[in-house]
mmCIF file of C-alpha atoms and ligand atoms in Angstrom:
data_model
loop_
_atom_site.group_PDB
_atom_site.id
_atom_site.type_symbol
_atom_site.label_atom_id
_atom_site.label_comp_id
_atom_site.label_asym_id
_atom_site.label_seq_id
_atom_site.Cartn_x
_atom_site.Cartn_y
_atom_site.Cartn_z
ATOM 1 C CA MET N 30 -0.126 -0.116 0.002
ATOM 2 C CA THR N 31 1.245 3.370 -0.887
ATOM 3 C CA GLY N 32 0.158 7.041 -0.057
ATOM 4 C CA THR N 33 -2.655 8.449 -2.172
ATOM 5 C CA LEU N 34 -2.032 10.896 -5.050
ATOM 6 C CA ILE N 35 -4.908 13.474 -4.883
ATOM 7 C CA SER N 36 -5.246 15.389 -8.117
ATOM 8 C CA VAL N 37 -7.604 18.468 -8.396
ATOM 9 C CA ALA N 38 -9.439 19.440 -11.522
ATOM 10 C CA PRO N 39 -10.758 22.717 -10.469
ATOM 11 C CA THR N 40 -12.442 24.110 -13.699
ATOM 12 C CA GLY N 41 -13.151 21.737 -16.488
ATOM 13 C CA ALA N 42 -14.730 23.100 -19.859
ATOM 14 C CA GLU N 43 -18.394 22.184 -19.151
ATOM 15 C CA SER N 44 -19.724 24.468 -16.297
ATOM 16 C CA ALA N 45 -20.659 27.996 -16.786
ATOM 17 C CA LYS N 46 -19.251 30.714 -14.382
ATOM 18 C CA ALA N 47 -22.819 32.312 -14.218
ATOM 19 C CA ASP N 48 -24.213 29.060 -12.833
ATOM 20 C CA VAL N 49 -21.217 28.366 -10.717
ATOM 21 C CA PRO N 50 -19.718 31.327 -9.155
ATOM 22 C CA ALA N 51 -17.041 29.455 -7.301
ATOM 23 C CA LEU N 52 -15.552 28.043 -10.310
ATOM 24 C CA PRO N 53 -11.916 29.283 -10.773
ATOM 25 C CA CYS N 54 -11.836 30.994 -14.169
ATOM 26 C CA THR N 55 -9.345 33.931 -13.934
ATOM 27 C CA LEU N 56 -5.565 33.384 -13.519
ATOM 28 C CA ASP N 57 -5.690 34.803 -10.018
ATOM 29 C CA GLU N 58 -8.561 32.471 -9.060
ATOM 30 C CA LEU N 59 -6.675 29.561 -10.603
ATOM 31 C CA VAL N 60 -3.469 30.268 -8.653
ATOM 32 C CA SER N 61 -5.163 30.806 -5.323
ATOM 33 C CA THR N 62 -7.039 27.464 -5.976
ATOM 34 C CA ALA N 63 -3.796 25.689 -6.785
ATOM 35 C CA LYS N 64 -2.252 27.083 -3.468
ATOM 36 C CA ALA N 65 -5.222 26.275 -1.303
ATOM 37 C CA CYS N 66 -5.563 22.855 -2.816
ATOM 38 C CA GLN N 67 -1.776 22.013 -2.269
ATOM 39 C CA ALA N 68 -2.264 23.084 1.280
ATOM 40 C CA ALA N 69 -5.208 20.851 1.630
ATOM 41 C CA GLY N 70 -3.198 17.795 0.147
ATOM 42 C CA ALA N 71 -3.207 17.944 -3.596
ATOM 43 C CA GLY N 72 -0.148 16.763 -5.447
ATOM 44 C CA LEU N 73 -1.238 17.660 -9.021
ATOM 45 C CA ILE N 74 -3.537 20.015 -10.768
ATOM 46 C CA HIS N 75 -5.406 19.275 -14.000
ATOM 47 C CA VAL N 76 -5.745 22.546 -15.760
ATOM 48 C CA HIS N 77 -8.379 23.942 -18.099
ATOM 49 C CA ILE N 78 -8.463 27.621 -18.568
ATOM 50 C CA ARG N 79 -10.988 30.172 -19.485
ATOM 51 C CA ASP N 80 -11.009 33.534 -21.470
ATOM 52 C CA ASP N 81 -11.824 36.921 -20.255
ATOM 53 C CA ASP N 82 -15.526 36.056 -20.600
ATOM 54 C CA ALA N 83 -14.936 32.927 -18.661
ATOM 55 C CA GLN N 84 -15.399 30.706 -21.801
ATOM 56 C CA PRO N 85 -13.265 27.654 -22.264
ATOM 57 C CA THR N 86 -10.010 28.421 -24.424
ATOM 58 C CA LEU N 87 -6.974 26.561 -25.419
ATOM 59 C CA ASP N 88 -5.093 29.818 -26.245
ATOM 60 C CA VAL N 89 -1.438 28.822 -25.838
ATOM 61 C CA GLY N 90 -0.154 32.070 -24.525
ATOM 62 C CA ARG N 91 -2.762 32.097 -21.797
ATOM 63 C CA LEU N 92 -2.259 28.565 -21.024
ATOM 64 C CA THR N 93 1.596 29.080 -20.850
ATOM 65 C CA ALA N 94 1.246 32.022 -18.542
ATOM 66 C CA SER N 95 -1.154 29.976 -16.303
ATOM 67 C CA VAL N 96 1.288 26.836 -16.091
ATOM 68 C CA GLU N 97 3.990 29.380 -15.244
ATOM 69 C CA ALA N 98 2.115 31.140 -12.521
ATOM 70 C CA ILE N 99 1.025 27.864 -10.919
ATOM 71 C CA ARG N 100 4.617 26.533 -11.006
ATOM 72 C CA GLU N 101 5.783 29.853 -9.575
ATOM 73 C CA ALA N 102 3.283 29.855 -6.751
ATOM 74 C CA THR N 103 3.151 26.132 -5.718
ATOM 75 C CA ASP N 104 4.875 22.699 -6.111
ATOM 76 C CA VAL N 105 2.170 20.856 -7.471
ATOM 77 C CA VAL N 106 2.550 18.794 -10.722
ATOM 78 C CA VAL N 107 0.977 20.868 -13.549
ATOM 79 C CA GLN N 108 -0.882 18.879 -15.942
ATOM 80 C CA VAL N 109 -2.814 20.557 -18.936
ATOM 81 C CA SER N 110 -5.778 19.104 -20.482
ATOM 82 C CA SER N 111 -5.469 18.060 -24.016
ATOM 83 C CA GLY N 112 -9.139 17.115 -24.041
ATOM 84 C CA GLY N 113 -10.331 20.712 -24.039
ATOM 85 C CA ALA N 114 -14.031 21.096 -24.712
ATOM 86 C CA VAL N 115 -15.904 18.980 -27.011
ATOM 87 C CA THR N 116 -15.869 21.867 -29.670
ATOM 88 C CA ASP N 117 -12.141 22.151 -29.786
ATOM 89 C CA SER N 118 -10.154 21.240 -32.936
ATOM 90 C CA TYR N 119 -7.613 18.546 -32.943
ATOM 91 C CA ASP N 120 -4.774 20.908 -33.786
ATOM 92 C CA ASP N 121 -5.685 23.128 -30.882
ATOM 93 C CA ARG N 122 -5.550 20.175 -28.631
ATOM 94 C CA LEU N 123 -2.226 19.298 -29.843
ATOM 95 C CA ARG N 124 -0.932 22.858 -29.351
ATOM 96 C CA VAL N 125 -1.530 22.910 -25.526
ATOM 97 C CA LEU N 126 1.792 20.908 -25.304
ATOM 98 C CA ASP N 127 3.558 24.018 -26.337
ATOM 99 C CA ALA N 128 2.685 25.410 -22.791
ATOM 100 C CA ASN N 129 5.479 23.373 -21.421
ATOM 101 C CA PRO N 130 3.515 21.434 -18.741
ATOM 102 C CA ASP N 131 4.924 18.690 -16.576
ATOM 103 C CA GLY N 132 1.965 16.369 -17.832
ATOM 104 C CA ALA N 133 -1.079 16.383 -19.914
ATOM 105 C CA SER N 134 -4.206 14.360 -20.125
ATOM 106 C CA LEU N 135 -4.687 11.889 -22.997
ATOM 107 C CA THR N 136 -8.071 10.342 -23.602
ATOM 108 C CA CYS N 137 -7.943 6.848 -24.955
ATOM 109 C CA GLY N 138 -11.134 6.847 -27.143
ATOM 110 C CA THR N 139 -14.368 8.462 -28.318
ATOM 111 C CA VAL N 140 -17.158 8.586 -25.942
ATOM 112 C CA ASN N 141 -20.767 10.206 -25.866
ATOM 113 C CA PHE N 142 -20.672 12.945 -23.387
ATOM 114 C CA GLY N 143 -24.161 13.863 -22.428
ATOM 115 C CA ALA N 144 -25.731 15.276 -25.584
ATOM 116 C CA ASP N 145 -22.212 15.760 -27.044
ATOM 117 C CA VAL N 146 -19.451 13.575 -28.421
ATOM 118 C CA PHE N 147 -15.863 13.817 -27.131
ATOM 119 C CA MET N 148 -14.056 12.718 -30.244
ATOM 120 C CA ASN N 149 -10.698 11.005 -29.726
ATOM 121 C CA PRO N 150 -9.916 8.943 -32.880
ATOM 122 C CA TRP N 151 -6.794 6.542 -32.945
ATOM 123 C CA ASP N 152 -4.721 9.010 -35.095
ATOM 124 C CA LEU N 153 -5.200 11.939 -32.584
ATOM 125 C CA ILE N 154 -4.387 9.574 -29.730
ATOM 126 C CA GLU N 155 -1.120 8.544 -31.458
ATOM 127 C CA ARG N 156 -0.243 11.993 -32.336
ATOM 128 C CA LEU N 157 -0.656 13.328 -28.746
ATOM 129 C CA PHE N 158 1.165 10.429 -27.257
ATOM 130 C CA LEU N 159 4.301 10.904 -29.598
ATOM 131 C CA ALA N 160 4.151 14.678 -29.199
ATOM 132 C CA MET N 161 4.161 14.197 -25.394
ATOM 133 C CA ARG N 162 7.141 11.887 -25.455
ATOM 134 C CA GLU N 163 9.089 14.083 -27.793
ATOM 135 C CA ARG N 164 8.418 16.981 -25.271
ATOM 136 C CA GLU N 165 9.225 14.859 -22.129
ATOM 137 C CA ILE N 166 5.545 15.415 -20.907
ATOM 138 C CA VAL N 167 4.066 12.696 -18.925
ATOM 139 C CA PRO N 168 0.646 11.642 -20.169
ATOM 140 C CA GLU N 169 -2.276 10.670 -17.766
ATOM 141 C CA PHE N 170 -4.327 8.150 -19.731
ATOM 142 C CA GLU N 171 -8.019 9.406 -19.272
ATOM 143 C CA LEU N 172 -10.169 6.331 -19.559
ATOM 144 C CA PHE N 173 -13.913 6.876 -19.655
ATOM 145 C CA ASP N 174 -14.918 3.397 -20.760
ATOM 146 C CA LEU N 175 -13.634 -0.190 -20.698
ATOM 147 C CA GLY N 176 -12.733 -0.039 -24.472
ATOM 148 C CA HIS N 177 -10.368 2.868 -23.667
ATOM 149 C CA VAL N 178 -8.382 0.576 -21.349
ATOM 150 C CA THR N 179 -7.816 -1.584 -24.495
ATOM 151 C CA THR N 180 -6.961 1.246 -26.722
ATOM 152 C CA MET N 181 -4.366 2.560 -24.043
ATOM 153 C CA ARG N 182 -2.722 -0.953 -24.014
ATOM 154 C CA ARG N 183 -2.767 -1.147 -27.924
ATOM 155 C CA LEU N 184 -0.826 2.241 -27.826
ATOM 156 C CA LEU N 185 1.641 1.190 -25.500
ATOM 157 C CA ASP N 186 2.107 -2.189 -27.476
ATOM 158 C CA LYS N 187 2.777 -0.290 -30.570
ATOM 159 C CA HIS N 188 4.834 2.670 -29.414
ATOM 160 C CA GLY N 189 6.261 1.566 -25.992
ATOM 161 C CA ALA N 190 6.359 3.390 -22.721
ATOM 162 C CA PRO N 191 5.517 7.094 -22.294
ATOM 163 C CA PHE N 192 8.049 9.707 -21.224
ATOM 164 C CA GLY N 193 9.061 8.904 -17.598
ATOM 165 C CA GLY N 194 8.643 5.100 -18.142
ATOM 166 C CA HIS N 195 5.565 4.793 -15.890
ATOM 167 C CA VAL N 196 1.977 4.366 -16.910
ATOM 168 C CA HIS N 197 -0.663 6.158 -14.886
ATOM 169 C CA ALA N 198 -4.323 6.118 -15.880
ATOM 170 C CA ASP N 199 -7.330 8.021 -14.594
ATOM 171 C CA LEU N 200 -10.738 6.254 -14.667
ATOM 172 C CA VAL N 201 -13.402 8.868 -15.302
ATOM 173 C CA MET N 202 -16.600 7.252 -14.227
ATOM 174 C CA GLY N 203 -20.293 8.281 -14.367
ATOM 175 C CA VAL N 204 -20.245 10.526 -17.495
ATOM 176 C CA PRO N 205 -23.428 9.999 -19.298
ATOM 177 C CA GLY N 206 -22.224 7.855 -22.161
ATOM 178 C CA GLY N 207 -19.143 6.378 -20.403
ATOM 179 C CA MET N 208 -18.659 3.641 -17.765
ATOM 180 C CA PRO N 209 -20.977 3.857 -14.708
ATOM 181 C CA GLY N 210 -19.450 4.856 -11.353
ATOM 182 C CA THR N 211 -19.677 1.411 -9.739
ATOM 183 C CA ILE N 212 -17.447 -0.921 -8.023
ATOM 184 C CA GLN N 213 -18.171 -3.590 -10.787
ATOM 185 C CA ALA N 214 -16.981 -1.216 -13.484
ATOM 186 C CA LEU N 215 -14.080 0.038 -11.488
ATOM 187 C CA THR N 216 -12.970 -3.555 -10.928
ATOM 188 C CA ALA N 217 -13.284 -4.482 -14.531
ATOM 189 C CA ALA N 218 -11.316 -1.414 -15.671
ATOM 190 C CA VAL N 219 -8.491 -1.970 -12.951
ATOM 191 C CA GLN N 220 -8.063 -5.545 -13.738
ATOM 192 C CA ALA N 221 -7.587 -4.772 -17.495
ATOM 193 C CA LEU N 222 -4.702 -2.343 -16.741
ATOM 194 C CA PRO N 223 -1.339 -3.256 -17.575
ATOM 195 C CA GLU N 224 1.040 -4.683 -14.875
ATOM 196 C CA GLY N 225 2.722 -1.937 -12.920
ATOM 197 C CA ALA N 226 0.409 0.830 -13.779
ATOM 198 C CA THR N 227 -0.881 3.031 -11.109
ATOM 199 C CA TRP N 228 -4.428 4.565 -11.526
ATOM 200 C CA SER N 229 -6.640 7.142 -10.035
ATOM 201 C CA ALA N 230 -10.346 7.400 -10.349
ATOM 202 C CA THR N 231 -12.983 10.150 -10.295
ATOM 203 C CA GLY N 232 -16.877 9.706 -10.134
ATOM 204 C CA VAL N 233 -18.748 12.451 -11.754
ATOM 205 C CA GLY N 234 -21.867 13.992 -9.897
ATOM 206 C CA ARG N 235 -23.500 11.370 -7.406
ATOM 207 C CA THR N 236 -20.785 8.903 -8.123
ATOM 208 C CA THR N 237 -18.012 10.835 -6.482
ATOM 209 C CA ILE N 238 -18.251 9.381 -2.907
ATOM 210 C CA PRO N 239 -18.735 5.591 -3.986
ATOM 211 C CA VAL N 240 -16.002 5.862 -6.553
ATOM 212 C CA MET N 241 -13.630 7.564 -4.008
ATOM 213 C CA LEU N 242 -14.153 5.068 -1.291
ATOM 214 C CA ALA N 243 -13.796 2.180 -3.896
ATOM 215 C CA ALA N 244 -10.749 3.648 -5.251
ATOM 216 C CA LEU N 245 -9.086 3.992 -1.814
ATOM 217 C CA ALA N 246 -10.073 0.388 -0.968
ATOM 218 C CA GLY N 247 -8.497 -0.836 -4.045
ATOM 219 C CA ASN N 248 -5.042 0.926 -3.704
ATOM 220 C CA GLY N 249 -5.878 3.490 -6.266
ATOM 221 C CA HIS N 250 -5.436 7.220 -6.141
ATOM 222 C CA LEU N 251 -8.037 10.107 -6.313
ATOM 223 C CA ARG N 252 -9.091 12.827 -8.530
ATOM 224 C CA VAL N 253 -11.542 15.399 -7.258
ATOM 225 C CA GLY N 254 -12.618 18.780 -8.203
ATOM 226 C CA MET N 255 -15.199 21.103 -9.640
ATOM 227 C CA GLU N 256 -14.597 19.713 -13.151
ATOM 228 C CA ASP N 257 -16.459 16.618 -11.937
ATOM 229 C CA THR N 258 -18.372 17.557 -8.939
ATOM 230 C CA LEU N 259 -20.491 20.616 -8.127
ATOM 231 C CA THR N 260 -22.667 19.296 -5.238
ATOM 232 C CA PHE N 261 -20.778 18.435 -1.857
ATOM 233 C CA ALA N 262 -23.916 16.903 -0.378
ATOM 234 C CA PRO N 263 -27.502 16.796 -1.450
ATOM 235 C CA GLY N 264 -28.675 20.195 -1.896
ATOM 236 C CA ARG N 265 -25.443 21.838 -0.824
ATOM 237 C CA PRO N 266 -23.090 23.128 -3.662
ATOM 238 C CA VAL N 267 -19.501 22.884 -3.422
ATOM 239 C CA ARG N 268 -17.990 25.897 -1.665
ATOM 240 C CA ASP N 269 -14.552 25.698 -3.528
ATOM 241 C CA ASN N 270 -12.051 23.013 -4.852
ATOM 242 C CA ALA N 271 -10.218 22.976 -1.528
ATOM 243 C CA GLU N 272 -13.047 21.594 0.353
ATOM 244 C CA LEU N 273 -13.170 18.438 -2.091
ATOM 245 C CA VAL N 274 -9.449 18.087 -1.589
ATOM 246 C CA GLU N 275 -9.758 18.289 2.054
ATOM 247 C CA ARG N 276 -12.480 15.545 2.115
ATOM 248 C CA ALA N 277 -10.478 13.178 -0.228
ATOM 249 C CA ALA N 278 -7.499 13.857 2.152
ATOM 250 C CA THR N 279 -9.520 13.106 5.336
ATOM 251 C CA LEU N 280 -10.638 9.859 3.706
ATOM 252 C CA ALA N 281 -7.050 8.943 2.540
ATOM 253 C CA HIS N 282 -5.833 9.487 6.007
ATOM 254 C CA LEU N 283 -8.642 7.290 7.461
ATOM 255 C CA ALA N 284 -7.530 4.554 4.815
ATOM 256 C CA GLN N 285 -3.981 4.821 6.313
ATOM 257 C CA ARG N 286 -2.979 6.072 2.910
ATOM 258 C CA PRO N 287 -2.056 9.705 3.510
ATOM 259 C CA PRO N 288 -1.800 12.241 0.624
ATOM 260 C CA LEU N 289 1.495 12.210 -1.364
ATOM 261 C CA THR N 290 3.480 15.347 -1.380
ATOM 262 C CA PRO N 291 4.039 17.081 -4.805
ATOM 263 C CA ASP N 292 7.591 15.701 -4.788
ATOM 264 C CA GLU N 293 6.324 12.113 -3.988
ATOM 265 C CA ALA N 294 3.833 12.484 -6.836
ATOM 266 C CA ARG N 295 6.578 13.596 -9.228
ATOM 267 C CA GLU N 296 8.666 10.445 -8.221
ATOM 268 C CA MET N 297 5.629 8.016 -8.736
ATOM 269 C CA LEU N 298 4.663 9.523 -11.996
ATOM 270 C CA GLY N 299 8.126 9.990 -13.465
ATOM 271 C CA ILE N 300 7.759 13.783 -13.982
ATOM 272 C CA LYS N 301 10.719 15.796 -15.025
ATOM 273 C CA ASP N 302 11.068 18.641 -12.613
ATOM 274 C CA ARG N 303 10.733 21.975 -14.443
ATOM 275 C CA ARG N 304 10.770 24.217 -11.521
ATOM 276 C CA PRO N 305 13.219 26.715 -11.412
ATOM 277 C CA ARG N 306 16.476 25.724 -9.335
ATOM 278 C CA ASN N 307 15.952 27.957 -6.377
ATOM 279 C CA GLN N 308 12.345 27.000 -6.133
ATOM 280 C CA THR N 309 13.167 23.299 -6.006
ATOM 281 C CA ALA N 310 15.803 24.015 -3.261
ATOM 282 C CA THR N 311 13.646 26.108 -1.069
ATOM 283 C CA ARG N 312 10.489 24.020 -1.412
ATOM 284 C CA THR N 313 11.916 20.393 -1.486
ATOM 285 C CA GLY N 314 10.154 18.367 1.178
ATOM 286 C CA ALA N 315 7.780 21.107 1.925
ATOM 287 C CA ARG N 316 4.067 20.798 1.250
HETATM 288 N N1 KMH G 407 -13.878 18.520 -21.216
HETATM 289 C C1 KMH G 407 -14.073 17.172 -21.727
HETATM 290 C C2 KMH G 407 -14.697 17.111 -23.146
HETATM 291 C C3 KMH G 407 -9.453 16.022 -20.445
HETATM 292 O O1 KMH G 407 -9.401 17.142 -19.957
HETATM 293 O O2 KMH G 407 -8.582 15.494 -21.045
HETATM 294 C C4 KMH G 407 -12.834 16.516 -21.872
HETATM 295 C C5 KMH G 407 -11.969 16.413 -20.705
HETATM 296 C C6 KMH G 407 -10.864 15.371 -20.686
HETATM 297 O O3 KMH G 407 -12.073 17.101 -19.657
HETATM 298 ZN ZN1 ZN G 408 -10.218 17.765 -17.963
#
């Protein structure tokens, strides 16, 4: 049994700021969220950004500034979304790697996404994987369905290990159109992962808590955040991302698998340390 990596996905591309005022959309909101979440136990942040009108964007200049600002203010692993929004072009999704993140998400198949379709054809998956390896960016394989596990394995069989040499997957469960957030689906997906892979899980909406408890019991890691969960308890909106991280950290402690520090997360995932040297020296070992 190891400690628990707690990843936070604070923003996503689907919720509107007008409906969810606590959603971090500006650079300041994103950086203060990253700081608060690190203090609460997060080791990694999964970044989607918004434009001045709080609409999802993949603008590379803006994304680069966000990656740099989070890196400057915290020690968390900075992972950008290569999934973007369902409306984003493949070229724009490839260009997010220019923001020089530590890691990037890599969804391993197309999936119905509510009334939309999140498109991830094989050719795009290969291009993202190879571009990440060339740039020494560690992928996190986003798996929304059991078939995505098969596609990830096919990718690894064809192209070999990702940068860093380690395979880490995130099971995104409970999306309308993807695998359900049940212990049966979780078990099937985990059993299909390659030997030596680590995994985290996140349950969308009402599946948040059962998926979190099942993941802890199964030696998995946790992803939480307002990208996936907007209701803390029935009838009670989430106050902010930090309270979701705090809850995950409390459960991880109860499971006797306390949160990994950002440096422990880096080591487990095989992340190249891009922090400026003085930052690494002053913050090593610090949460
Ligand atoms: N916003 C979803 C369409 C990812 O970040 O890589 C895709 C998504 C996955 O959130
Ligand atoms: Zn995302």
